[in-house]
PDB file of C-alpha atoms and ligand atoms in Angstrom:
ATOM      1  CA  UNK K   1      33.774  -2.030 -30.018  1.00  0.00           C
ATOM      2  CA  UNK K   2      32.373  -3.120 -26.758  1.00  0.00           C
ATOM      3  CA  UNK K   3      28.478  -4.943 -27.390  1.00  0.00           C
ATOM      4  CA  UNK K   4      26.318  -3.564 -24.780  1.00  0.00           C
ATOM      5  CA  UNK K   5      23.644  -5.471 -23.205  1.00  0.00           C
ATOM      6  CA  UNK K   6      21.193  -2.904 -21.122  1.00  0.00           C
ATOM      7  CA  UNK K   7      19.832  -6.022 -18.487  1.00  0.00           C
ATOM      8  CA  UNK K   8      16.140  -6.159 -17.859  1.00  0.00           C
ATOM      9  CA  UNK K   9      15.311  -4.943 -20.926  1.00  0.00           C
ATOM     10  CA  UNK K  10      15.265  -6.045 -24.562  1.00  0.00           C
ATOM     11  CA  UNK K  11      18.115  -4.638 -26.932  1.00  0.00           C
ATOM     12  CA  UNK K  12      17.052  -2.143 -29.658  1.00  0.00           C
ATOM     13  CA  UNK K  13      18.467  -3.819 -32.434  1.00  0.00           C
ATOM     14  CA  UNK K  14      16.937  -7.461 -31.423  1.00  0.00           C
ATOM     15  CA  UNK K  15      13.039  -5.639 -30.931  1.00  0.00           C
ATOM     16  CA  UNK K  16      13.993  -3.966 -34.022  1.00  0.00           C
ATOM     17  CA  UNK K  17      15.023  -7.451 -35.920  1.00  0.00           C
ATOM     18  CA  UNK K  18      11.943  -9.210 -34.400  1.00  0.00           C
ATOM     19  CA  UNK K  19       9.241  -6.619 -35.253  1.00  0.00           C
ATOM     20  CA  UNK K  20      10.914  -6.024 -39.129  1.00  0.00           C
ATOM     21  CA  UNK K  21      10.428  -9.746 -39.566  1.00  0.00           C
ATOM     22  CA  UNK K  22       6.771  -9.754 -37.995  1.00  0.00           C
ATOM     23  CA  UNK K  23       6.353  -6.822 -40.856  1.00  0.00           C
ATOM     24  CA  UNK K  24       7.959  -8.290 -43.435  1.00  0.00           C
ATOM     25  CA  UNK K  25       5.933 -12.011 -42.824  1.00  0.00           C
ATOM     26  CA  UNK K  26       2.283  -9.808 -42.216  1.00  0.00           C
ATOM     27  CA  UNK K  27       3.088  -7.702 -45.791  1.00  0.00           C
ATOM     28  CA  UNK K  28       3.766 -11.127 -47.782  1.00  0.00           C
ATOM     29  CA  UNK K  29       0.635 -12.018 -46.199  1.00  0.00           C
ATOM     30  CA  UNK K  30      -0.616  -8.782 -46.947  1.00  0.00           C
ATOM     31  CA  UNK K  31      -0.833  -8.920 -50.912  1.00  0.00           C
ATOM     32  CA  UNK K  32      -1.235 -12.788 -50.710  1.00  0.00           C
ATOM     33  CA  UNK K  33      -5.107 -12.000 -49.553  1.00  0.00           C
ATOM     34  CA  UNK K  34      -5.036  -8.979 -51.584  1.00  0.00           C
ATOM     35  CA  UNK K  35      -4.118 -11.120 -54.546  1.00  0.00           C
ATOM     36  CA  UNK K  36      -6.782 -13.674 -53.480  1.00  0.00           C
ATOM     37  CA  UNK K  37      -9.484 -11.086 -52.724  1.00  0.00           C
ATOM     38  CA  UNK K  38      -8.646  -9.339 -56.420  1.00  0.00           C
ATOM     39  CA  UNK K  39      -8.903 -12.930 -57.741  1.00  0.00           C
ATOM     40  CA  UNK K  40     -12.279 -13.258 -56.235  1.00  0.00           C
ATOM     41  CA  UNK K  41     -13.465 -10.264 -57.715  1.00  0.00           C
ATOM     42  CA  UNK K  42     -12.136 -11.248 -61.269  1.00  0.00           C
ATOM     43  CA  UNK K  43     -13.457 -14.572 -61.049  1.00  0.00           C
ATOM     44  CA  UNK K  44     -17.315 -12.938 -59.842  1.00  0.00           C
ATOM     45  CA  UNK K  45     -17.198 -10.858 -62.849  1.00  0.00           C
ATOM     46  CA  UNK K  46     -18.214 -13.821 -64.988  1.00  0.00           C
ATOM     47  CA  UNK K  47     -21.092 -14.621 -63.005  1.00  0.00           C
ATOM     48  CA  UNK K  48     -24.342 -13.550 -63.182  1.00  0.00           C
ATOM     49  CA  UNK K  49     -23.958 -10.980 -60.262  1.00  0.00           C
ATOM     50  CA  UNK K  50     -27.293 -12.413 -58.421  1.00  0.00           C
ATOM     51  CA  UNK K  51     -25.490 -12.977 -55.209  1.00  0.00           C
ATOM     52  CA  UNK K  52     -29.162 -14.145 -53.414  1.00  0.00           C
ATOM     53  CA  UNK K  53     -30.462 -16.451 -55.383  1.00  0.00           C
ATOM     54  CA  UNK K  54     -27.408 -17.492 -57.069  1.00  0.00           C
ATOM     55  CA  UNK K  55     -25.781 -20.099 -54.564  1.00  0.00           C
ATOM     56  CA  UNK K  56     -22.651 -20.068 -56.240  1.00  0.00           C
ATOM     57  CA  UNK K  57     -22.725 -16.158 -56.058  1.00  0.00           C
ATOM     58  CA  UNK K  58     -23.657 -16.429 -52.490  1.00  0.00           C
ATOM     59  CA  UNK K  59     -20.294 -18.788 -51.665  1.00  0.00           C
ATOM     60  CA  UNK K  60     -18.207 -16.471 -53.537  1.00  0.00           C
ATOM     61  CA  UNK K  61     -19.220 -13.193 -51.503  1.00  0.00           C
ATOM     62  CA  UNK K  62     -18.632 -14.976 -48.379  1.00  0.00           C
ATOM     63  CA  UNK K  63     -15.338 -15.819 -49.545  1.00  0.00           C
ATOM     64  CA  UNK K  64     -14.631 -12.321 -50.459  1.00  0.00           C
ATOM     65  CA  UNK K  65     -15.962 -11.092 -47.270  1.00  0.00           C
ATOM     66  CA  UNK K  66     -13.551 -13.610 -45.145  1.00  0.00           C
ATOM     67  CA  UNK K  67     -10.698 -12.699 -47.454  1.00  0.00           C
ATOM     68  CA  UNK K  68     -11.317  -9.083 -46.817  1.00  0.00           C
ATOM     69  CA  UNK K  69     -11.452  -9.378 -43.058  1.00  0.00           C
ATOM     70  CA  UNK K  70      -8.292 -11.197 -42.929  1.00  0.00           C
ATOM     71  CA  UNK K  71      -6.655  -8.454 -45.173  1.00  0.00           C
ATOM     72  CA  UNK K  72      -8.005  -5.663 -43.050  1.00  0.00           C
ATOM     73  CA  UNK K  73      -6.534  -7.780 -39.834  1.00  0.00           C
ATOM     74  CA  UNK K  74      -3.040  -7.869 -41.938  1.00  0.00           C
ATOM     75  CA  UNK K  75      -3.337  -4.314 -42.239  1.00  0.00           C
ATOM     76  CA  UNK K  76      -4.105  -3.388 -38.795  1.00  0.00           C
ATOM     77  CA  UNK K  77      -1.044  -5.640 -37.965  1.00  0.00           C
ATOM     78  CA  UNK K  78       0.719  -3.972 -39.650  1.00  0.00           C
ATOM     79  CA  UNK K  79      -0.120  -0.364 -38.309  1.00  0.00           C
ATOM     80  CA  UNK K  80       0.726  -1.863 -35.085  1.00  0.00           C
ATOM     81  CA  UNK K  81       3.927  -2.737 -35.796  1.00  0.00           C
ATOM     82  CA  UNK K  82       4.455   0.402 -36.935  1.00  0.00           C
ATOM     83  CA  UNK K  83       3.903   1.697 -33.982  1.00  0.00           C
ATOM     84  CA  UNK K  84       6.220  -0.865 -31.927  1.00  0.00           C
ATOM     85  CA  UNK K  85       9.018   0.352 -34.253  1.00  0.00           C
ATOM     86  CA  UNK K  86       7.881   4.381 -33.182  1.00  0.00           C
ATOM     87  CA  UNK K  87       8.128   2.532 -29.292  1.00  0.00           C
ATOM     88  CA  UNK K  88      11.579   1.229 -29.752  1.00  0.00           C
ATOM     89  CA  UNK K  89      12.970   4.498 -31.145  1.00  0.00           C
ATOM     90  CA  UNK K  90      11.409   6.382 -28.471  1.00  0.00           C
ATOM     91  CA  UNK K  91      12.523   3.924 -26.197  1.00  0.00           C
ATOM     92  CA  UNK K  92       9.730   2.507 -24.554  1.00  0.00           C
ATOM     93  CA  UNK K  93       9.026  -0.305 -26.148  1.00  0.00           C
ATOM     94  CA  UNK K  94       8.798  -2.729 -23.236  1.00  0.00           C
ATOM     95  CA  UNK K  95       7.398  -0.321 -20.953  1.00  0.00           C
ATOM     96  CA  UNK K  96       3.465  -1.172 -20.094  1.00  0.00           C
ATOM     97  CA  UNK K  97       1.165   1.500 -22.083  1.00  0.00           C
ATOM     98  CA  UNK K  98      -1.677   0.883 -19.070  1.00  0.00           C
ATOM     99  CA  UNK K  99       0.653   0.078 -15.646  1.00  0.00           C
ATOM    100  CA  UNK K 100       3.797   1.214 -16.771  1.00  0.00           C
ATOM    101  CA  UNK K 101       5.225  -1.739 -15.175  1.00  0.00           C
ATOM    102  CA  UNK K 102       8.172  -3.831 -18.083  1.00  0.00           C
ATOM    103  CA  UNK K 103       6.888  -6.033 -20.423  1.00  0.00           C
ATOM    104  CA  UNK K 104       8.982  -9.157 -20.280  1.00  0.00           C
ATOM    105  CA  UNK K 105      11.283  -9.860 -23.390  1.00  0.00           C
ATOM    106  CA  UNK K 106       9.523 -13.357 -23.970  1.00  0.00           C
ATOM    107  CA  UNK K 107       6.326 -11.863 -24.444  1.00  0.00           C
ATOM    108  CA  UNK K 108       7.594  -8.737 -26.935  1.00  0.00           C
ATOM    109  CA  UNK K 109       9.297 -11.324 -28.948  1.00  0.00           C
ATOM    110  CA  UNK K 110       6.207 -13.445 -29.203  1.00  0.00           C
ATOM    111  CA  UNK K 111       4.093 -10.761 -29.835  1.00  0.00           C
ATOM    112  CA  UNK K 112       6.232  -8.019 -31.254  1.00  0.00           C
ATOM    113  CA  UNK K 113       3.260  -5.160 -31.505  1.00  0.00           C
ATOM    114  CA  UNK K 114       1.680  -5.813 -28.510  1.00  0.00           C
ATOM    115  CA  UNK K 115       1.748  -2.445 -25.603  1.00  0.00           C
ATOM    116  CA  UNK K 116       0.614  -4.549 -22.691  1.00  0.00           C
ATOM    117  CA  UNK K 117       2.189  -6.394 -20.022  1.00  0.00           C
ATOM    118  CA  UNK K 118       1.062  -9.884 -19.051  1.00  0.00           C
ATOM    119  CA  UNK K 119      -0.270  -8.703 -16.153  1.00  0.00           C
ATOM    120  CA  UNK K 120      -2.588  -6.143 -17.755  1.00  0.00           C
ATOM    121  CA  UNK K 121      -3.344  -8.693 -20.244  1.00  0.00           C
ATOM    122  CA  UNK K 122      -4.593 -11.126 -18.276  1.00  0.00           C
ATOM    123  CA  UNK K 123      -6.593  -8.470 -15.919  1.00  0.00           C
ATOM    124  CA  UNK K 124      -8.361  -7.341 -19.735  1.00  0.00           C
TER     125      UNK K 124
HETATM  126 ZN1   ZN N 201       0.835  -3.573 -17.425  1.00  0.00          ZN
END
């Protein structure tokens, strides 16, 4: 079998590799903060729930609220990589969602869910 290399663009199987391991690194991350966040919860259980006055209470739901953030930025990650994996089957996954212009290979394997070129990046 002859290996193909379609020049200008980046190969389906490499996008492929490099967005499965951007998934597979932003899931372990993923239920780490979920893990931490359920932790949290546990731990505030024993308290006596008074988050105001309570300065220990206080510290804990800003914990919880950062931990939560960061898990809802995992997620959203996430989606978006699910979407770069829908781009690569349909084939246009380095083709600029605003200009339509490429998106260069170094920049998709940086940043494996991102839609924009640098161009249209940098014009944001
Ligand atoms: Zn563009």
């Amino acid at each position: 079998m002859i290996a193909r290399r379609i020049v200008g663009s980046v190969e389906k199987r490499v996008a492929a590799e490099s967005i499965g391991r951007a998934r597979a690194e932003t899931e372990r991350l993923a239920t780490a903060l979920a893990r931490q966040r359920d932790d949290i919860v546990a731990a505030s259980q024993f308290d006596s729930g008074d988050d105001e006055h309570d300065p220990e209470g206080a510290t804990i739901a800003f914990e919880r609220a950062q931990v939560q953030a960061l898990l809802r930025q995992a997620q959203d990650d996430l989606a978006a990589l699910g979407k770069a994996a829908e781009r690569v089957g349909a084939g246009v996954y380095e083709v600029c969602e605003r200009c339509g212009g490429p998106i260069a290979e170094d920049r998709l394997l940086a940043l494996p869910a991102t839609r924009i070129c640098i161009a249209c990046a940098n014009r944001r």
